[in-house]
Coordinates of C-alpha atoms and ligand atoms in Angstrom, one line a residue:
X1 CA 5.2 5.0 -28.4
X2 CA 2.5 5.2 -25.4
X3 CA 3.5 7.7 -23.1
X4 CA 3.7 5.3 -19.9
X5 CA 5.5 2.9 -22.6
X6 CA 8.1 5.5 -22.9
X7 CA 8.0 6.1 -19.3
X8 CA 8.7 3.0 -17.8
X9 CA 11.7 2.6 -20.6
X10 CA 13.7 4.7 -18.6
X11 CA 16.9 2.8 -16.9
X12 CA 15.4 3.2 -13.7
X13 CA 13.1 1.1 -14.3
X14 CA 15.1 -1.7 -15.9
X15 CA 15.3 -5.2 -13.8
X16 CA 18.7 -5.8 -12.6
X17 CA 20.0 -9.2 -10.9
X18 CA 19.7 -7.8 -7.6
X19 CA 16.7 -8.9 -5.8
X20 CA 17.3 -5.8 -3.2
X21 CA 17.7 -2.7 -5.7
X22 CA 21.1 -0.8 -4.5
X23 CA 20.1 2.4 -4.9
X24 CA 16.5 4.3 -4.2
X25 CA 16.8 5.0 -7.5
X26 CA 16.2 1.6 -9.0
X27 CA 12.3 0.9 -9.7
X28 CA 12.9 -2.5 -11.3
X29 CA 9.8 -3.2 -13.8
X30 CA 8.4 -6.1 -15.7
X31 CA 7.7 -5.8 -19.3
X32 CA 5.0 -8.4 -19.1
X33 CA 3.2 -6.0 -16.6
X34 CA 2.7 -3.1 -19.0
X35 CA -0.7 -4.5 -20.2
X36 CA -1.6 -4.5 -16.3
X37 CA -0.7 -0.5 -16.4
X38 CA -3.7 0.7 -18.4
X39 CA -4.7 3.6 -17.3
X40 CA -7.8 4.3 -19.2
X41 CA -9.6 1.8 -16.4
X42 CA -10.1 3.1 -12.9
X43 CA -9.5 0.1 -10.9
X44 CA -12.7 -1.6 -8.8
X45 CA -13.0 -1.8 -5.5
X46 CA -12.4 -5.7 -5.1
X47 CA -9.1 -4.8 -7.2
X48 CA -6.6 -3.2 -4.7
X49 CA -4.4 -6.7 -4.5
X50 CA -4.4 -7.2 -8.2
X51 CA -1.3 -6.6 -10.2
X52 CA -2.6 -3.9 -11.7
X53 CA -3.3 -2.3 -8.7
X54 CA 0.7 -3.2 -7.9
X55 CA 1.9 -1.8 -11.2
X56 CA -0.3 1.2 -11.1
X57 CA 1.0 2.1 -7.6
X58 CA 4.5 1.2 -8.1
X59 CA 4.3 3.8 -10.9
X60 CA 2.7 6.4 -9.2
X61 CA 4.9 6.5 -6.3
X62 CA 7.6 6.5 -8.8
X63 CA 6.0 10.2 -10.0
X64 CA 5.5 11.5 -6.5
X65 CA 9.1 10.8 -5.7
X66 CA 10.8 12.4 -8.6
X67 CA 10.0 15.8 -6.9
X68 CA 11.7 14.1 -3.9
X69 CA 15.0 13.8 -2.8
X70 CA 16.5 10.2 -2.1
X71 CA 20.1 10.3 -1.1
X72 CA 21.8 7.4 0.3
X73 CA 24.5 7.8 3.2
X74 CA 27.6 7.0 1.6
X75 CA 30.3 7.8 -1.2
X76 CA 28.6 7.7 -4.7
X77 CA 30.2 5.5 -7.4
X78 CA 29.8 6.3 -10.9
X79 CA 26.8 3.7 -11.0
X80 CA 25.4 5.9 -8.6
X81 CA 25.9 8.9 -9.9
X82 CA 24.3 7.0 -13.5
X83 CA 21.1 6.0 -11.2
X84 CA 20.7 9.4 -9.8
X85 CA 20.8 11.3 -13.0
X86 CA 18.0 8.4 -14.6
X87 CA 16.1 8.6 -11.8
X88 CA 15.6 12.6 -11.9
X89 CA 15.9 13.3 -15.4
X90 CA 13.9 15.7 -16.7
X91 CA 12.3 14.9 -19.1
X92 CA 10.9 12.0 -17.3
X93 CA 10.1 13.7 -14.7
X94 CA 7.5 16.0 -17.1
X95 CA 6.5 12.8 -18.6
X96 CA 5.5 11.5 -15.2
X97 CA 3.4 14.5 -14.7
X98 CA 1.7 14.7 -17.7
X99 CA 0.5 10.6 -17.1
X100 CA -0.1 11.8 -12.8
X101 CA -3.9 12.0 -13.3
X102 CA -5.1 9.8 -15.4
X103 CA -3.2 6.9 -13.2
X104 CA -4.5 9.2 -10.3
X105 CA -8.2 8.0 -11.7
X106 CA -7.1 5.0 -12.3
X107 CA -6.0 4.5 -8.7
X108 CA -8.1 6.2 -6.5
X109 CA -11.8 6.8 -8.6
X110 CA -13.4 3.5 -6.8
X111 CA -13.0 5.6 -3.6
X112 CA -15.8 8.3 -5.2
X113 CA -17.8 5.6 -5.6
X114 CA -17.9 4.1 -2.3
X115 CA -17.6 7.0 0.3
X116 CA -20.6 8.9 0.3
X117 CA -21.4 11.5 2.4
X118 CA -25.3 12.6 2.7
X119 CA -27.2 14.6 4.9
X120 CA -26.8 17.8 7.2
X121 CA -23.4 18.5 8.8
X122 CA -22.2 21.7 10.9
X123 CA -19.2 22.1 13.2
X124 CA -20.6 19.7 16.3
X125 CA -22.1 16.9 14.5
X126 CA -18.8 16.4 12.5
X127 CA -16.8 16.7 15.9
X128 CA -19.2 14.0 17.8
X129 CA -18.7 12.1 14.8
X130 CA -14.8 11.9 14.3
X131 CA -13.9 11.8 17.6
X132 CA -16.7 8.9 18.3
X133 CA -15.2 6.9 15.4
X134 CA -11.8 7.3 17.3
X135 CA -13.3 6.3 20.7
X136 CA -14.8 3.4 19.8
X137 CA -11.7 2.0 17.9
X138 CA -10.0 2.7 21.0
X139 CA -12.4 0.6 22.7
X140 CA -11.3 -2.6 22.0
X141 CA -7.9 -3.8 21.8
X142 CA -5.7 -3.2 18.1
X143 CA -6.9 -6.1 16.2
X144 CA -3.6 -6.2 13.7
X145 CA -0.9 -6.4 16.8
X146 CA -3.2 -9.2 18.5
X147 CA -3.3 -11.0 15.2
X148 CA 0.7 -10.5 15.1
X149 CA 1.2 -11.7 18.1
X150 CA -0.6 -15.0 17.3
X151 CA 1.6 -15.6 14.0
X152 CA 3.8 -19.0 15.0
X153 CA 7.1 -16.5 14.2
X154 CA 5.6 -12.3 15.2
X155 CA 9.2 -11.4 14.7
X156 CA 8.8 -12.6 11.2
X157 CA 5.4 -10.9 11.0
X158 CA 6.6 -7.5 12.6
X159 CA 9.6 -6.9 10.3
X160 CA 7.3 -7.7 7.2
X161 CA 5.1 -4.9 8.7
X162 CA 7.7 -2.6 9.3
X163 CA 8.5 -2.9 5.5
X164 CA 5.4 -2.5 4.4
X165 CA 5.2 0.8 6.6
X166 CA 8.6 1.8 5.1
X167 CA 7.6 3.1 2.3
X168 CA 6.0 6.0 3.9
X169 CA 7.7 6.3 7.4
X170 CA 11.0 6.7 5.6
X171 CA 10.2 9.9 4.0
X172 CA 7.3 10.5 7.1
X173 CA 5.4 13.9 5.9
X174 CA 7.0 14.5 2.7
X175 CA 3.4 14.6 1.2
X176 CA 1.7 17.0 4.1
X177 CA 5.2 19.2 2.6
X178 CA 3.0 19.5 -0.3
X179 CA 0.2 20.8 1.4
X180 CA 2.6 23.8 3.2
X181 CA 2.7 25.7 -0.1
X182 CA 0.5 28.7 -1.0
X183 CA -1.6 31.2 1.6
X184 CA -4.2 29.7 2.9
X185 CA -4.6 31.7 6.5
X186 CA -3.8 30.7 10.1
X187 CA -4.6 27.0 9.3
X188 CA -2.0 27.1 7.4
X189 CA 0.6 28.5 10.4
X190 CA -0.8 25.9 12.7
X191 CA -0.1 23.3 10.1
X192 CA 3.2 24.2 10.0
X193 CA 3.5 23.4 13.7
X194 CA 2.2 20.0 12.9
X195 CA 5.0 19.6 9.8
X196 CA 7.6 21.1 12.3
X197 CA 7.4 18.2 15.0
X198 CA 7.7 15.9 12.1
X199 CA 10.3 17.1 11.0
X200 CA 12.0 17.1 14.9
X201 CA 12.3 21.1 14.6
X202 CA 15.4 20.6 12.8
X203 CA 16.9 18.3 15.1
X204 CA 18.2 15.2 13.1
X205 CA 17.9 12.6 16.1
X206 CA 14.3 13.5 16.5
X207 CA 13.1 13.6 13.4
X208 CA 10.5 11.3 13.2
X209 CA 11.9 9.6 10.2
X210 CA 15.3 9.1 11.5
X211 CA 13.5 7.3 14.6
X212 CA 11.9 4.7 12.6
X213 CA 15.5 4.3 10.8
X214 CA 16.8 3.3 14.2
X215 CA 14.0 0.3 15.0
X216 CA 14.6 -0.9 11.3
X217 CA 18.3 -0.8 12.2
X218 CA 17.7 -2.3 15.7
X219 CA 15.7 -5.5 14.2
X220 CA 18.0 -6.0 11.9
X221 CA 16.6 -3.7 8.8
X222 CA 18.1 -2.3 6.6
X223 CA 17.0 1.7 7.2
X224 CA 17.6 3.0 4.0
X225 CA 15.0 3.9 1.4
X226 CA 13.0 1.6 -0.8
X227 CA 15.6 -1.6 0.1
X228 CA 12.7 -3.7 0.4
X229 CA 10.9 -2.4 -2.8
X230 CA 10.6 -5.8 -4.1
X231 CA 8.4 -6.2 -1.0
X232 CA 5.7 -3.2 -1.3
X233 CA 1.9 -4.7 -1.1
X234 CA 0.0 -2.7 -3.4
X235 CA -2.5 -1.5 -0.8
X236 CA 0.4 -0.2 1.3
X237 CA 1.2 1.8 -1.8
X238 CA -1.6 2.8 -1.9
X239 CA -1.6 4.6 1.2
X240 CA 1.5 6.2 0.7
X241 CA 0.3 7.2 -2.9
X242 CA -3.0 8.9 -1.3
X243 CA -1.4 11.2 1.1
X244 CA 0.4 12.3 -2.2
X245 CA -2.9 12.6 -4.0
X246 CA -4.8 14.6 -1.9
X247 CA -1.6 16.9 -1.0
X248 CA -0.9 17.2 -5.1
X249 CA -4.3 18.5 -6.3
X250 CA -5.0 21.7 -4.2
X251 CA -8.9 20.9 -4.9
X252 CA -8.6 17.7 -2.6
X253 CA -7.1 20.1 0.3
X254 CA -10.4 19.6 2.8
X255 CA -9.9 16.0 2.0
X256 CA -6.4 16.5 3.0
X257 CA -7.8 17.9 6.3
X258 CA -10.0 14.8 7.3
X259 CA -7.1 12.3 6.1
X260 CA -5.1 14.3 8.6
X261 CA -7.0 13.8 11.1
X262 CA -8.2 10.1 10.8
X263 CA -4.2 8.9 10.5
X264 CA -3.0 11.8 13.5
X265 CA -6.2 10.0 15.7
X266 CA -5.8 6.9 14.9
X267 CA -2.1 6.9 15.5
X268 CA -1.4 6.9 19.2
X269 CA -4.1 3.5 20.2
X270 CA -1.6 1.5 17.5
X271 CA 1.3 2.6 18.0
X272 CA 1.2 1.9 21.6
X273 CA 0.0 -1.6 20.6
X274 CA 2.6 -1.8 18.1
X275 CA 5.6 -1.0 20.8
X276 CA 4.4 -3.5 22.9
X277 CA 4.4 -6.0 20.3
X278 CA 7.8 -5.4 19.4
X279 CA 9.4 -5.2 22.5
X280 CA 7.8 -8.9 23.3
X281 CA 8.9 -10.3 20.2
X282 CA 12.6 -8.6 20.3
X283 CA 13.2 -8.1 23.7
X284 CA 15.5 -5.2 24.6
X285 CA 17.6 -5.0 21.4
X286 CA 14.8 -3.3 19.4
X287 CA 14.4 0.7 19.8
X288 CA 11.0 1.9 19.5
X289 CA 11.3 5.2 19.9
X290 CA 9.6 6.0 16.9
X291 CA 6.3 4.5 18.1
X292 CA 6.5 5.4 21.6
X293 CA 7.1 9.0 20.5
X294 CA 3.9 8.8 17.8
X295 CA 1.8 8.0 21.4
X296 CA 2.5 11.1 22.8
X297 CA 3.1 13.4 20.2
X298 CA -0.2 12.5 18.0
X299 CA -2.9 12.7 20.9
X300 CA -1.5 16.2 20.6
X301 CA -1.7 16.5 17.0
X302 CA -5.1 15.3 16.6
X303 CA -6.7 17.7 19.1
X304 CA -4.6 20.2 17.4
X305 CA -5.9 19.3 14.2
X306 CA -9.7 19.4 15.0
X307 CA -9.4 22.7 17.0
X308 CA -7.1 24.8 15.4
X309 CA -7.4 23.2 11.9
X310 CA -10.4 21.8 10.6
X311 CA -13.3 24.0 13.3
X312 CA -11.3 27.2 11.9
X313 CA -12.1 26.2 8.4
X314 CA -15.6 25.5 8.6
X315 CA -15.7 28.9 10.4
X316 CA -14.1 30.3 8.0
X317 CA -14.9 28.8 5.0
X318 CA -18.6 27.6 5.7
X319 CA -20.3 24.3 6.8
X320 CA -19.9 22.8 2.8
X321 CA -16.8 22.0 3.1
X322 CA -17.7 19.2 5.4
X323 CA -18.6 16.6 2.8
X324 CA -15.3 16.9 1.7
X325 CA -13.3 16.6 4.8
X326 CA -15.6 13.4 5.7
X327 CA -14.4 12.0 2.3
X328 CA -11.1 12.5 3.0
X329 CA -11.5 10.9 6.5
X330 CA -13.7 7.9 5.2
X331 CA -11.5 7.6 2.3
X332 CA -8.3 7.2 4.1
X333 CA -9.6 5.1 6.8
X334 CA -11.1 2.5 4.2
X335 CA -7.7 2.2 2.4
X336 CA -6.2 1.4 6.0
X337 CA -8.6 -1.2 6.7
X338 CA -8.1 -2.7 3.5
X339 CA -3.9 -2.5 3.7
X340 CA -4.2 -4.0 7.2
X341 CA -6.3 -7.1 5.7
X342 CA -3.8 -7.1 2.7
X343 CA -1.1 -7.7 5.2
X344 CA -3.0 -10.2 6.7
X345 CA -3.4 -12.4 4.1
X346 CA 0.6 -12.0 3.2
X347 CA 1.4 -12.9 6.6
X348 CA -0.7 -16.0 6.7
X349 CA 0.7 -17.2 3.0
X350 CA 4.2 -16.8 4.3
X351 CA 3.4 -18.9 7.0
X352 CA 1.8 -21.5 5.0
X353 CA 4.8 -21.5 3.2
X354 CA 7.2 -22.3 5.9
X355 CA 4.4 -25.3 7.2
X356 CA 4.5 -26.8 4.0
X357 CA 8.6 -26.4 3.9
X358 CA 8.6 -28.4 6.9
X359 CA 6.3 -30.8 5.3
X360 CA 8.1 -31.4 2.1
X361 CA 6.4 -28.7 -0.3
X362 CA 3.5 -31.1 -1.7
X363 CA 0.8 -28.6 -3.2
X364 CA -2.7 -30.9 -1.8
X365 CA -3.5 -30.5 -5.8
X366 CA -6.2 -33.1 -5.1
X367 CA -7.9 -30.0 -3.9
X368 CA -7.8 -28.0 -6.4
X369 CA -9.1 -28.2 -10.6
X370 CA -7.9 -26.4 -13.4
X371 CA -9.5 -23.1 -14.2
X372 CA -9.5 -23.8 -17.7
X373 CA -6.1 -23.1 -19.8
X374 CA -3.3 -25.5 -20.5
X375 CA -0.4 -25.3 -17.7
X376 CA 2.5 -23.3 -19.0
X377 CA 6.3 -24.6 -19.0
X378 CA 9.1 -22.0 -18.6
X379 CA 13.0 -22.7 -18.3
X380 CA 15.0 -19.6 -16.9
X381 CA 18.3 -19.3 -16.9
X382 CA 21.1 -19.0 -13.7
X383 CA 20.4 -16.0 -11.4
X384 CA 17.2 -15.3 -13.3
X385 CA 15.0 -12.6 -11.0
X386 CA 11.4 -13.0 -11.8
X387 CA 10.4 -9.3 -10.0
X388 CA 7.7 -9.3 -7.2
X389 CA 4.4 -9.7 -9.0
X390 CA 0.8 -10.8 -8.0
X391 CA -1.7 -13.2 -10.3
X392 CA -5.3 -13.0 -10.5
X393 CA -5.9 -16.6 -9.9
X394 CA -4.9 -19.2 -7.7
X395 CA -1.8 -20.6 -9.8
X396 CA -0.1 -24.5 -8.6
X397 CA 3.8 -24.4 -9.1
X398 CA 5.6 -26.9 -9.6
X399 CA 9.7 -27.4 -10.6
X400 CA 10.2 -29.8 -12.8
X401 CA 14.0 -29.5 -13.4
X402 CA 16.5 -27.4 -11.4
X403 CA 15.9 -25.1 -8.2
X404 CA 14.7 -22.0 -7.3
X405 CA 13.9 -19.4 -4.6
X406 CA 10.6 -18.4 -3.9
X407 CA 10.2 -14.9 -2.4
X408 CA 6.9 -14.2 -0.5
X409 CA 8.2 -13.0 2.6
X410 CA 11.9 -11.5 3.3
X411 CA 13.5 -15.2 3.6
X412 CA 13.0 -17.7 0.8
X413 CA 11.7 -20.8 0.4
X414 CA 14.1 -23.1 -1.9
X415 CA 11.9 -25.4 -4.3
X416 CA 13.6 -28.2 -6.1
X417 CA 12.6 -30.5 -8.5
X418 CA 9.2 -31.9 -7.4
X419 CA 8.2 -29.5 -5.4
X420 CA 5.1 -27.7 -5.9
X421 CA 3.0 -25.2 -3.7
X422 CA 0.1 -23.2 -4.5
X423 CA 0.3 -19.5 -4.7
X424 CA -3.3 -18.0 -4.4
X425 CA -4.7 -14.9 -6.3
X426 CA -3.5 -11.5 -4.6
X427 CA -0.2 -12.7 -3.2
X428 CA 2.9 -11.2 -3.9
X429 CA 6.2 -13.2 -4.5
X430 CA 8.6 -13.6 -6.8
X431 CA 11.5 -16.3 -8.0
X432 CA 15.5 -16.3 -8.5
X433 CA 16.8 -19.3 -10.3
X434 CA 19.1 -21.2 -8.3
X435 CA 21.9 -23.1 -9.9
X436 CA 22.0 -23.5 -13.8
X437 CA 18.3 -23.0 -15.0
X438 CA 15.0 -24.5 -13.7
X439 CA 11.7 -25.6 -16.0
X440 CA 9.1 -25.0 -13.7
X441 CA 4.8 -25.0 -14.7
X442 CA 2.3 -23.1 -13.7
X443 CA -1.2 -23.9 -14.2
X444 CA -4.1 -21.8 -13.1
X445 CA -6.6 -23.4 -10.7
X446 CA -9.5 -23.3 -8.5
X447 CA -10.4 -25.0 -5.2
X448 CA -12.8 -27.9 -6.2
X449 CA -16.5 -27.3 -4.7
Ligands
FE2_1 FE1 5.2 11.4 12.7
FE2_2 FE1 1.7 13.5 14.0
FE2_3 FE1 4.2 -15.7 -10.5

């Protein structure tokens, strides 16, 4: 059997009826998606919202959190205990590693190819240039909040986004743990100081992590790990998944170092835009401590990173390690323009969902044409979870017989016979069957020139 075959036939990865997974153990997994895994193929640029790009992710995160500990806050039944022995066995954990860096390629190659560094760099001209790339984003009002706050429901939009940042801020700075290990000098003392605040110097309350469990909680959240797994975008798993990347492979560290930076910089001018945004759309109820902390804390941390981080290395260790450091700076801040768009687009679909809800849920098919192959008819049975997935085309769905949920956002749209909608290429969302079973088609389309 293929290696990631064998991997992915672990329990943990075995679909179960619940669309919410009850443990952080469960990494439900489509069979049908193991062609999508191939990971002799780095992915291309224009393919971070595929479903490869999904899978690969998924699975990758999957690896990096075997070597890290999920436990949820209650009494463990015996289906627990079951999920937490799958979930860390070892032999799958040594399989994972052995299949880490060819998915690494897979994932992350495209970056090589697009972030170039050329010509001369020393000490000031890197400064003038990181710090000027933080100025002038701090120029102009946060672009993502604004484009929140002119959603038709922001509350709706704001949860999705703390979801999608979930899968990192729950486990905040378990990857820069990664990059504590070894002897690397008096960088590596004042990174520690850095990890130590995240960590709220070994104060529970403070810990950064535990703060953004309390706005989850306060919006109504669930603030546990990897509840919303079903709801990852692939680019925000991607982000995660870098962070673990560059902190993994030692020979990525001054990449490490720029990544640092660009996400400690650009921290405080969003966060304080993202607090704001909150506290109009929730009102008093919603705690955001986490982000108001991040303001404060991370103009700190990035001045601490340039000056008593990265200027010591290239003292230290010479002006050619500033290529690298700009990689890891470009590199990182291309991924989070790319998530941010990702999100974008969700946001939008699940909004055109709930218009079209309120209009009937007619797809406009005049609009569109068939791209080509014959539709296809499928009849699932009751409770039937079709796990979040993403197609490469624009695909009209229509039920024929029965009912179903569709899942693009948190709260699903029903569709009953004769409905239809249109689900365009890069959209995640998945189905339960509602009832008995429902025949629905899909049919892969185009929008007519
Ligand atoms: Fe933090
Ligand atoms: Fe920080
Ligand atoms: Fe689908």
């Amino acid at each position: 059997m293929l290696a990631i075959q064998e991997y992915v036939s672990s329990p943990a990865f075995r679909l179960s009826a619940a669309m919410l997974p009850p443990t952080p153990w469960h990494r439900p997994f489509r069979a049908q998606d193991l062609p999508a895994l191939d990971i002799t193929k780095p992915l291309r640029a224009d393919e971070l919202t595929s479903n490869r790009s999904l899978m690969l992710h998924r699975i990758l995160l999957n690896i990096y959190e075997q070597s890290m500990l999920f436990l949820p806050r209650r009494r463990l039944g015996e289906e627990d205990m079951a999920a937490f022995r799958t979930f860390y066995d070892t032999q799958s954990v040594s399989l994972g590693q052995t299949l880490r860096a060819n998915i690494e390629r897979a994932a992350f190659s495209c970056l090589d190819e697009e972030v170039k560094v050329t010509g001369q760099w020393d000490w000031e001209r890197l400064e003038d240039y990181l710090v000027g790339v933080i100025k002038r984003y701090e120029s102009e009002p946060c672009g993502l909040t604004a484009r929140i706050e002119a959603q038709n429901d922001p509350p709706r939009a704001l949860k999705y986004l703390l979801i999608q940042q979930a899968s990192d801020f729950l486990s905040e700075a378990s990857a820069m743990a990664r990059a504590m290990l070894g002897n690397y000098g008096p960088v590596q003392s004042e990174l520690m100081k850095v990890f130590i605040d995240e960590y709220g110097y070994g104060v529970h309350s403070k810990k950064h992590s535990t703060l953004f469990e309390s706005c989850c909680t306060s919006v109504g959240l669930s603030p546990e790990a990897h509840t919303y797994y079903f709801h990852y975008l692939p680019s925000s798993l991607a982000l995660t998944n870098y962070f673990h990347y560059i902190c993994s492979n030692k020979n990525l560290w001054f990449r490490y170092i720029g990544a640092l930076y660009y996400t400690e910089a650009s921290i405080p001018h969003f966060n304080q835009a993202m607090s704001k945004s909150l506290k109009g759309a929730f009102g008093r109820k919603v705690d955001t401590a986490y982000f108001d902390e991040h303001v404060h804390i991370d103009k700190h941390h990035r001045r601490m990173v340039l000056d008593t981080i990265i200027k010591p290395t290239i003292e230290m260790h010479g002006p050619q390690v500033i290529p690298e450091i700009l990689i890891g700076f470009e590199s990182f801040r291309l991924l989070q323009g790319r998530a941010d768009q990702d999100y974008l687009e969700q946001v939008s679909f699940i909004e055109s969902l709930e218009q079209q809800r309120g209009q009937g849920l007619h797809a406009d098919a005049a609009s569109y044409e068939s791209a080509g192959d014959a539709p296809l008819t499928h009849t699932e049975p009751a409770g039937e979870l079709s796990f979040a997935h993403i197609h490469d085309d624009d695909e009209l769905f229509s039920v024929e017989k029965g009912a179903l949920e569709f899942f693009a956002g948190l709260d699903p749209i029903v569709l009953e016979a004769g409905s239809s909608i249109v689900i365009p290429a890069g959209r995640l969302h998945g189905t339960r069957v509602l009832g008995d079973t429902c025949t629905y088609r899909v049919q892969k389309i185009r929008r007519r020139k």
